[in-house]
Amino acid sequence: MFRRPSGRSGMALILALATIVLAGGLILLMQARASGAIRLEQMELIRERLRIAAAEAVREAMWQLAADENLEADHLGEDWAQPLETLDEDGISTLALIEDAGRFFHWNNVVVSNSATRTPRDILHELMIFCGDLQPAGKVAALVDFMDADDEGTYEADFYRRQDPPWRPPNRQLWAPEELTRVHGFSREMLAPRPRERTAGLHDGDLARATVLAPVELEAPVPINVNTAGRDVLMGLAGLEQERAVDYVLSRRRLEPFESLDIFGASPELAAALQGLVSTRSEYFRIRARASLGNQSRSALVWVQRDSAGDVHVVQWVEAEG
Ligand SMILES: [Ca+2]
Ligand SMILES: [Ca+2]
């Protein structure tokens, strides 16, 4: 026969049940937390291993670059220009790419030239026209005022004082590409890469892919490497009226890289004008490396400088997720 429990024992039973449920819940929670902590720890461990693997890949790439025996010419057929891939026994894969910065126009070049004839400003002017900006003179002048040390020009402190909010141009070389968007006339849109599907027309250049900002304070312009620069950069370098010469350079270097600048010997005037602005080799290189395992990856972007003896030095090392 079932007896109805008294109020007190009923309450005790409920409390006991509640305690059991609570304890069970706590154990589950602790287990969940423990497995969560282990998972986090494992992820952190993999993250660290990927960081090291990406750094190793950069170091391998630097060795590859330092092993380049031909310091007179740098071209895309050389070993350093080939992607470096590895896969270790734990399944970590790495990919490293070296890109010579001589193929680009360097933004800081515009304030370090003392050439009397063709200057980096002229090159940028032509390059911007080639990239579809038909009246870039004001922008180039604004960029020069933004960076040159003096306060004499149309786009100096007086000009920016009238802006909302007012501010002063830094009067120094650029430290980051984002600074360009503060220069009068510049915008994010003009600095964004254009769609790849383009014709080889006269105004179809891509300013974003033709320019670079090396994280170094320049004392002289970084020359453009005639072996690696794209059509856009070569058009800016030689001038828009030199389209046939540029096409000649592009087809000739497919057969054999330029070991010297004799090519400009046929035009002594052009050779003199481009003195110090063009080269057959590169000094600065950008290394991108990524290490991956499953859906986790880490990457490194490293700027290096190769000196005249062929030794490679790190200029900047930036690590990132993904
Ligand atoms: Ca070389
Ligand atoms: Ca200035």
mmCIF file of C-alpha atoms and ligand atoms in Angstrom:
data_model
loop_
_atom_site.group_PDB
_atom_site.id
_atom_site.type_symbol
_atom_site.label_atom_id
_atom_site.label_comp_id
_atom_site.label_asym_id
_atom_site.label_seq_id
_atom_site.Cartn_x
_atom_site.Cartn_y
_atom_site.Cartn_z
ATOM 1 C CA MET A 1 0.000 0.000 0.000
ATOM 2 C CA PHE A 2 1.361 3.376 -0.987
ATOM 3 C CA ARG A 3 1.426 6.028 1.666
ATOM 4 C CA ARG A 4 1.396 9.668 0.885
ATOM 5 C CA PRO A 5 4.673 11.033 2.249
ATOM 6 C CA SER A 6 4.549 13.643 4.899
ATOM 7 C CA GLY A 7 5.310 17.238 3.850
ATOM 8 C CA ARG A 8 8.774 17.228 5.515
ATOM 9 C CA SER A 9 10.063 13.958 3.987
ATOM 10 C CA GLY A 10 8.614 15.056 0.602
ATOM 11 C CA MET A 11 10.568 18.292 0.814
ATOM 12 C CA ALA A 12 13.726 16.350 1.768
ATOM 13 C CA LEU A 13 13.212 14.098 -1.246
ATOM 14 C CA ILE A 14 12.840 17.103 -3.566
ATOM 15 C CA LEU A 15 15.958 18.699 -2.115
ATOM 16 C CA ALA A 16 17.913 15.455 -2.492
ATOM 17 C CA LEU A 17 16.741 15.111 -6.091
ATOM 18 C CA ALA A 18 17.608 18.753 -6.795
ATOM 19 C CA THR A 19 21.074 18.206 -5.307
ATOM 20 C CA ILE A 20 21.635 15.128 -7.487
ATOM 21 C CA VAL A 21 20.476 16.984 -10.589
ATOM 22 C CA LEU A 22 22.626 19.993 -9.698
ATOM 23 C CA ALA A 23 25.707 17.844 -9.019
ATOM 24 C CA GLY A 24 25.161 15.972 -12.279
ATOM 25 C CA GLY A 25 24.851 19.280 -14.098
ATOM 26 C CA LEU A 26 28.034 20.573 -12.505
ATOM 27 C CA ILE A 27 29.947 17.442 -13.494
ATOM 28 C CA LEU A 28 28.707 17.802 -17.084
ATOM 29 C CA LEU A 29 29.622 21.478 -17.076
ATOM 30 C CA MET A 30 33.105 20.736 -15.720
ATOM 31 C CA GLN A 31 33.583 18.000 -18.314
ATOM 32 C CA ALA A 32 32.437 20.327 -21.068
ATOM 33 C CA ARG A 33 34.731 23.040 -19.791
ATOM 34 C CA ALA A 34 37.632 20.612 -19.534
ATOM 35 C CA SER A 35 37.153 19.342 -23.081
ATOM 36 C CA GLY A 36 36.655 22.932 -24.237
ATOM 37 C CA ALA A 37 39.901 23.911 -22.542
ATOM 38 C CA ILE A 38 41.718 20.956 -24.107
ATOM 39 C CA ARG A 39 40.331 21.903 -27.520
ATOM 40 C CA LEU A 40 41.439 25.506 -27.049
ATOM 41 C CA GLU A 41 44.853 24.350 -25.896
ATOM 42 C CA GLN A 42 45.185 22.104 -28.953
ATOM 43 C CA MET A 43 44.154 24.930 -31.270
ATOM 44 C CA GLU A 44 46.654 27.219 -29.603
ATOM 45 C CA LEU A 45 49.345 24.576 -30.020
ATOM 46 C CA ILE A 46 48.562 24.167 -33.740
ATOM 47 C CA ARG A 47 48.498 27.941 -34.117
ATOM 48 C CA GLU A 48 51.986 28.174 -32.661
ATOM 49 C CA ARG A 49 53.263 25.315 -34.846
ATOM 50 C CA LEU A 50 51.824 27.043 -37.918
ATOM 51 C CA ARG A 51 53.480 30.301 -36.920
ATOM 52 C CA ILE A 52 56.831 28.540 -36.703
ATOM 53 C CA ALA A 53 56.233 26.697 -39.989
ATOM 54 C CA ALA A 54 55.411 29.992 -41.771
ATOM 55 C CA ALA A 55 58.589 31.553 -40.333
ATOM 56 C CA GLU A 56 60.590 28.511 -41.520
ATOM 57 C CA ALA A 57 59.103 28.917 -44.998
ATOM 58 C CA VAL A 58 60.202 32.574 -45.017
ATOM 59 C CA ARG A 59 63.685 31.552 -43.938
ATOM 60 C CA GLU A 60 63.860 28.947 -46.734
ATOM 61 C CA ALA A 61 62.777 31.598 -49.221
ATOM 62 C CA MET A 62 65.485 33.936 -47.947
ATOM 63 C CA TRP A 63 68.063 31.165 -48.502
ATOM 64 C CA GLN A 64 66.712 30.675 -51.988
ATOM 65 C CA LEU A 65 67.127 34.386 -52.695
ATOM 66 C CA ALA A 66 70.612 34.503 -51.183
ATOM 67 C CA ALA A 67 71.582 31.549 -53.420
ATOM 68 C CA ASP A 68 70.895 33.603 -56.565
ATOM 69 C CA GLU A 69 74.267 33.701 -58.303
ATOM 70 C CA ASN A 70 73.403 36.240 -60.948
ATOM 71 C CA LEU A 71 73.277 39.573 -59.146
ATOM 72 C CA GLU A 72 73.361 41.548 -62.402
ATOM 73 C CA ALA A 73 69.941 40.412 -63.531
ATOM 74 C CA ASP A 74 66.803 39.366 -61.710
ATOM 75 C CA HIS A 75 64.034 37.821 -63.722
ATOM 76 C CA LEU A 76 61.073 35.517 -63.267
ATOM 77 C CA GLY A 77 62.889 32.468 -64.663
ATOM 78 C CA GLU A 78 65.275 32.373 -61.701
ATOM 79 C CA ASP A 79 64.920 29.853 -58.865
ATOM 80 C CA TRP A 80 63.931 32.460 -56.257
ATOM 81 C CA ALA A 81 60.895 33.449 -58.352
ATOM 82 C CA GLN A 82 59.386 29.925 -58.196
ATOM 83 C CA PRO A 83 56.889 29.081 -55.425
ATOM 84 C CA LEU A 84 58.329 27.032 -52.569
ATOM 85 C CA GLU A 85 55.999 24.332 -51.250
ATOM 86 C CA THR A 86 56.534 21.876 -48.406
ATOM 87 C CA LEU A 87 54.467 19.203 -46.638
ATOM 88 C CA ASP A 88 55.729 17.715 -43.382
ATOM 89 C CA GLU A 89 54.864 14.326 -41.850
ATOM 90 C CA ASP A 90 52.271 15.924 -39.545
ATOM 91 C CA GLY A 91 50.336 17.280 -42.502
ATOM 92 C CA ILE A 92 51.414 20.932 -42.183
ATOM 93 C CA SER A 93 51.813 22.437 -45.640
ATOM 94 C CA THR A 94 53.616 25.665 -46.443
ATOM 95 C CA LEU A 95 53.750 27.893 -49.475
ATOM 96 C CA ALA A 96 56.210 30.760 -49.880
ATOM 97 C CA LEU A 97 56.423 33.251 -52.732
ATOM 98 C CA ILE A 98 59.119 35.829 -53.369
ATOM 99 C CA GLU A 99 58.167 38.893 -55.345
ATOM 100 C CA ASP A 100 60.750 41.460 -56.389
ATOM 101 C CA ALA A 101 59.680 45.005 -55.626
ATOM 102 C CA GLY A 102 61.623 46.301 -58.633
ATOM 103 C CA ARG A 103 58.631 45.457 -60.770
ATOM 104 C CA PHE A 104 56.560 48.201 -59.135
ATOM 105 C CA PHE A 105 56.624 51.967 -58.984
ATOM 106 C CA HIS A 106 57.530 53.018 -55.419
ATOM 107 C CA TRP A 107 55.371 55.834 -54.069
ATOM 108 C CA ASN A 108 58.191 57.331 -52.000
ATOM 109 C CA ASN A 109 60.307 57.697 -55.160
ATOM 110 C CA VAL A 110 58.572 60.988 -55.934
ATOM 111 C CA VAL A 111 60.436 62.890 -53.216
ATOM 112 C CA VAL A 112 63.924 61.408 -53.478
ATOM 113 C CA SER A 113 64.975 62.244 -56.986
ATOM 114 C CA ASN A 114 67.359 65.021 -57.943
ATOM 115 C CA SER A 115 67.301 64.173 -61.611
ATOM 116 C CA ALA A 116 67.003 67.215 -63.850
ATOM 117 C CA THR A 117 65.467 65.382 -66.784
ATOM 118 C CA ARG A 118 62.930 62.603 -66.339
ATOM 119 C CA THR A 119 61.855 62.286 -62.718
ATOM 120 C CA PRO A 120 59.784 59.759 -60.733
ATOM 121 C CA ARG A 121 57.056 62.440 -60.745
ATOM 122 C CA ASP A 122 56.991 62.266 -64.546
ATOM 123 C CA ILE A 123 56.828 58.473 -64.342
ATOM 124 C CA LEU A 124 53.956 58.576 -61.846
ATOM 125 C CA HIS A 125 52.162 61.168 -63.986
ATOM 126 C CA GLU A 126 52.371 58.942 -67.082
ATOM 127 C CA LEU A 127 51.514 55.841 -65.080
ATOM 128 C CA MET A 128 48.373 57.475 -63.686
ATOM 129 C CA ILE A 129 47.278 58.521 -67.176
ATOM 130 C CA PHE A 130 47.899 54.971 -68.352
ATOM 131 C CA CYS A 131 45.739 53.803 -65.446
ATOM 132 C CA GLY A 132 42.794 55.882 -66.655
ATOM 133 C CA ASP A 133 43.292 59.180 -64.779
ATOM 134 C CA LEU A 134 43.545 61.653 -67.638
ATOM 135 C CA GLN A 135 44.391 64.689 -65.480
ATOM 136 C CA PRO A 136 46.656 63.523 -62.674
ATOM 137 C CA ALA A 137 48.896 66.642 -62.460
ATOM 138 C CA GLY A 138 47.072 68.074 -59.414
ATOM 139 C CA LYS A 139 47.230 64.744 -57.590
ATOM 140 C CA VAL A 140 50.946 64.295 -58.267
ATOM 141 C CA ALA A 141 51.611 67.862 -57.056
ATOM 142 C CA ALA A 142 49.513 67.208 -53.939
ATOM 143 C CA LEU A 143 51.417 63.993 -53.247
ATOM 144 C CA VAL A 144 54.771 65.762 -53.563
ATOM 145 C CA ASP A 145 53.668 68.594 -51.214
ATOM 146 C CA PHE A 146 52.316 65.985 -48.787
ATOM 147 C CA MET A 147 55.751 64.357 -48.551
ATOM 148 C CA ASP A 148 58.363 67.017 -49.232
ATOM 149 C CA ALA A 149 59.949 68.683 -46.231
ATOM 150 C CA ASP A 150 59.039 72.268 -47.119
ATOM 151 C CA ASP A 151 55.768 74.123 -46.711
ATOM 152 C CA GLU A 152 55.859 75.785 -50.103
ATOM 153 C CA GLY A 153 53.257 74.588 -52.538
ATOM 154 C CA THR A 154 49.565 74.610 -53.339
ATOM 155 C CA TYR A 155 48.753 71.589 -51.186
ATOM 156 C CA GLU A 156 50.627 72.313 -47.968
ATOM 157 C CA ALA A 157 49.483 73.045 -44.401
ATOM 158 C CA ASP A 158 47.492 76.145 -45.480
ATOM 159 C CA PHE A 159 45.446 74.051 -47.872
ATOM 160 C CA TYR A 160 44.632 71.288 -45.382
ATOM 161 C CA ARG A 161 43.918 73.812 -42.596
ATOM 162 C CA ARG A 162 40.779 74.793 -44.513
ATOM 163 C CA GLN A 163 39.552 71.166 -44.596
ATOM 164 C CA ASP A 164 36.995 69.751 -42.180
ATOM 165 C CA PRO A 165 38.485 68.656 -39.837
ATOM 166 C CA PRO A 166 41.653 70.720 -40.371
ATOM 167 C CA TRP A 167 44.999 68.908 -40.213
ATOM 168 C CA ARG A 168 48.609 69.165 -41.379
ATOM 169 C CA PRO A 169 50.372 67.074 -44.053
ATOM 170 C CA PRO A 170 53.231 65.040 -42.520
ATOM 171 C CA ASN A 171 55.986 66.429 -44.825
ATOM 172 C CA ARG A 172 57.810 63.074 -44.815
ATOM 173 C CA GLN A 173 57.886 59.841 -46.817
ATOM 174 C CA LEU A 174 54.851 57.595 -46.486
ATOM 175 C CA TRP A 175 54.826 54.900 -43.823
ATOM 176 C CA ALA A 176 51.683 53.050 -44.887
ATOM 177 C CA PRO A 177 49.643 52.886 -48.115
ATOM 178 C CA GLU A 178 46.552 54.086 -46.191
ATOM 179 C CA GLU A 179 48.207 57.503 -45.886
ATOM 180 C CA LEU A 180 47.679 58.000 -49.621
ATOM 181 C CA THR A 181 43.935 58.344 -49.060
ATOM 182 C CA ARG A 182 44.593 61.563 -47.098
ATOM 183 C CA VAL A 183 46.327 63.217 -50.041
ATOM 184 C CA HIS A 184 44.124 65.746 -51.849
ATOM 185 C CA GLY A 185 42.466 64.099 -54.880
ATOM 186 C CA PHE A 186 43.297 60.524 -53.848
ATOM 187 C CA SER A 187 40.568 58.054 -52.942
ATOM 188 C CA ARG A 188 40.162 54.431 -51.937
ATOM 189 C CA GLU A 189 38.499 53.736 -55.293
ATOM 190 C CA MET A 190 41.484 54.890 -57.347
ATOM 191 C CA LEU A 191 43.796 52.761 -55.189
ATOM 192 C CA ALA A 192 41.625 49.626 -55.392
ATOM 193 C CA PRO A 193 42.673 46.873 -57.847
ATOM 194 C CA ARG A 194 40.747 46.922 -61.131
ATOM 195 C CA PRO A 195 39.031 43.804 -62.515
ATOM 196 C CA ARG A 196 41.504 41.394 -64.125
ATOM 197 C CA GLU A 197 39.635 41.098 -67.431
ATOM 198 C CA ARG A 198 41.120 44.057 -69.223
ATOM 199 C CA THR A 199 42.197 44.785 -72.741
ATOM 200 C CA ALA A 200 45.727 46.032 -73.407
ATOM 201 C CA GLY A 201 44.382 49.493 -74.205
ATOM 202 C CA LEU A 202 46.111 52.790 -73.559
ATOM 203 C CA HIS A 203 44.229 53.652 -70.338
ATOM 204 C CA ASP A 204 43.597 50.199 -68.892
ATOM 205 C CA GLY A 205 46.466 50.117 -66.409
ATOM 206 C CA ASP A 206 45.946 49.159 -62.790
ATOM 207 C CA LEU A 207 47.449 51.652 -60.344
ATOM 208 C CA ALA A 208 46.982 49.325 -57.359
ATOM 209 C CA ARG A 209 48.950 46.487 -58.970
ATOM 210 C CA ALA A 210 51.584 48.790 -60.470
ATOM 211 C CA THR A 211 52.632 50.552 -57.267
ATOM 212 C CA VAL A 212 54.093 49.623 -53.909
ATOM 213 C CA LEU A 213 55.214 51.138 -50.653
ATOM 214 C CA ALA A 214 58.358 49.514 -49.296
ATOM 215 C CA PRO A 215 58.668 50.000 -45.511
ATOM 216 C CA VAL A 216 61.999 51.815 -45.791
ATOM 217 C CA GLU A 217 63.041 55.430 -45.842
ATOM 218 C CA LEU A 218 64.522 55.944 -49.287
ATOM 219 C CA GLU A 219 67.571 58.033 -50.045
ATOM 220 C CA ALA A 220 67.361 57.499 -53.794
ATOM 221 C CA PRO A 221 64.605 56.209 -56.075
ATOM 222 C CA VAL A 222 64.138 52.429 -56.185
ATOM 223 C CA PRO A 223 64.814 51.643 -59.861
ATOM 224 C CA ILE A 224 62.242 49.804 -61.936
ATOM 225 C CA ASN A 225 63.459 46.348 -63.006
ATOM 226 C CA VAL A 226 63.105 46.105 -66.769
ATOM 227 C CA ASN A 227 63.070 42.289 -66.503
ATOM 228 C CA THR A 228 60.096 42.016 -64.165
ATOM 229 C CA ALA A 229 58.019 45.207 -64.403
ATOM 230 C CA GLY A 230 54.593 44.820 -65.969
ATOM 231 C CA ARG A 231 53.366 46.708 -69.009
ATOM 232 C CA ASP A 232 51.696 49.429 -66.902
ATOM 233 C CA VAL A 233 54.904 50.283 -65.061
ATOM 234 C CA LEU A 234 57.021 50.182 -68.223
ATOM 235 C CA MET A 235 54.571 52.525 -69.949
ATOM 236 C CA GLY A 236 54.928 54.969 -67.060
ATOM 237 C CA LEU A 237 58.700 54.560 -67.104
ATOM 238 C CA ALA A 238 59.221 55.087 -70.821
ATOM 239 C CA GLY A 239 56.284 57.405 -71.488
ATOM 240 C CA LEU A 240 52.995 56.808 -73.273
ATOM 241 C CA GLU A 241 54.419 57.669 -76.667
ATOM 242 C CA GLN A 242 56.897 54.785 -76.279
ATOM 243 C CA GLU A 243 54.288 52.017 -76.555
ATOM 244 C CA ARG A 244 56.167 50.211 -79.333
ATOM 245 C CA ALA A 245 59.422 50.286 -77.366
ATOM 246 C CA VAL A 246 57.613 48.855 -74.343
ATOM 247 C CA ASP A 247 56.105 46.056 -76.430
ATOM 248 C CA TYR A 248 59.573 45.351 -77.787
ATOM 249 C CA VAL A 249 60.979 45.092 -74.254
ATOM 250 C CA LEU A 250 58.163 42.729 -73.247
ATOM 251 C CA SER A 251 58.674 40.392 -76.219
ATOM 252 C CA ARG A 252 62.478 40.546 -76.132
ATOM 253 C CA ARG A 253 62.726 39.600 -72.459
ATOM 254 C CA ARG A 254 60.575 36.507 -73.041
ATOM 255 C CA LEU A 255 63.447 35.168 -75.136
ATOM 256 C CA GLU A 256 66.237 36.284 -72.859
ATOM 257 C CA PRO A 257 66.414 38.485 -69.773
ATOM 258 C CA PHE A 258 68.254 41.789 -69.975
ATOM 259 C CA GLU A 259 71.672 41.527 -68.362
ATOM 260 C CA SER A 260 72.503 45.164 -69.008
ATOM 261 C CA LEU A 261 70.829 48.419 -69.964
ATOM 262 C CA ASP A 262 72.432 48.413 -73.411
ATOM 263 C CA ILE A 263 68.922 48.265 -74.790
ATOM 264 C CA PHE A 264 68.623 51.987 -74.121
ATOM 265 C CA GLY A 265 71.942 52.613 -75.879
ATOM 266 C CA ALA A 266 70.047 53.047 -79.120
ATOM 267 C CA SER A 267 68.472 56.126 -77.589
ATOM 268 C CA PRO A 268 71.187 57.937 -75.608
ATOM 269 C CA GLU A 269 68.739 60.678 -74.621
ATOM 270 C CA LEU A 270 66.328 58.187 -73.073
ATOM 271 C CA ALA A 271 69.235 56.317 -71.461
ATOM 272 C CA ALA A 272 70.443 59.535 -69.800
ATOM 273 C CA ALA A 273 66.949 60.474 -68.691
ATOM 274 C CA LEU A 274 66.374 57.059 -67.090
ATOM 275 C CA GLN A 275 69.717 56.964 -65.290
ATOM 276 C CA GLY A 276 69.083 55.630 -61.782
ATOM 277 C CA LEU A 277 65.401 54.991 -62.512
ATOM 278 C CA VAL A 278 65.740 51.690 -64.319
ATOM 279 C CA SER A 279 67.756 48.559 -63.652
ATOM 280 C CA THR A 280 68.098 44.919 -64.652
ATOM 281 C CA ARG A 281 68.117 43.781 -61.017
ATOM 282 C CA SER A 282 66.089 44.298 -57.864
ATOM 283 C CA GLU A 283 67.138 45.306 -54.388
ATOM 284 C CA TYR A 284 63.935 44.895 -52.363
ATOM 285 C CA PHE A 285 61.820 41.764 -52.252
ATOM 286 C CA ARG A 286 58.556 40.842 -50.570
ATOM 287 C CA ILE A 287 58.109 37.326 -49.216
ATOM 288 C CA ARG A 288 54.639 35.946 -48.481
ATOM 289 C CA ALA A 289 54.443 32.640 -46.657
ATOM 290 C CA ARG A 290 51.507 30.629 -45.384
ATOM 291 C CA ALA A 291 51.409 27.480 -43.270
ATOM 292 C CA SER A 292 48.180 25.467 -43.093
ATOM 293 C CA LEU A 293 46.747 22.464 -41.310
ATOM 294 C CA GLY A 294 43.097 21.607 -41.910
ATOM 295 C CA ASN A 295 41.153 24.839 -41.775
ATOM 296 C CA GLN A 296 43.742 26.638 -39.651
ATOM 297 C CA SER A 297 46.484 28.731 -41.214
ATOM 298 C CA ARG A 298 48.946 31.465 -40.369
ATOM 299 C CA SER A 299 50.904 33.708 -42.650
ATOM 300 C CA ALA A 300 53.869 36.051 -42.704
ATOM 301 C CA LEU A 301 54.642 39.021 -44.927
ATOM 302 C CA VAL A 302 58.302 39.877 -44.876
ATOM 303 C CA TRP A 303 60.186 42.651 -46.641
ATOM 304 C CA VAL A 304 63.855 41.993 -47.304
ATOM 305 C CA GLN A 305 66.703 43.921 -48.841
ATOM 306 C CA ARG A 306 69.456 42.196 -50.793
ATOM 307 C CA ASP A 307 72.736 44.066 -50.669
ATOM 308 C CA SER A 308 75.334 44.351 -53.430
ATOM 309 C CA ALA A 309 77.163 41.258 -52.079
ATOM 310 C CA GLY A 310 73.963 39.206 -52.382
ATOM 311 C CA ASP A 311 73.270 38.975 -48.630
ATOM 312 C CA VAL A 312 69.632 39.200 -47.649
ATOM 313 C CA HIS A 313 68.475 41.306 -44.682
ATOM 314 C CA VAL A 314 65.036 41.519 -43.083
ATOM 315 C CA VAL A 315 63.513 44.995 -43.277
ATOM 316 C CA GLN A 316 60.059 44.234 -41.851
ATOM 317 C CA TRP A 317 58.362 41.067 -40.567
ATOM 318 C CA VAL A 318 54.582 41.009 -40.101
ATOM 319 C CA GLU A 319 52.617 37.923 -39.031
ATOM 320 C CA ALA A 320 48.914 37.401 -39.472
ATOM 321 C CA GLU A 321 46.127 34.855 -38.997
ATOM 322 C CA GLY A 322 44.899 33.040 -42.065
HETATM 323 CA CA CA B 1 69.461 37.192 -60.257
HETATM 324 CA CA CA B 2 55.444 69.700 -47.928
#
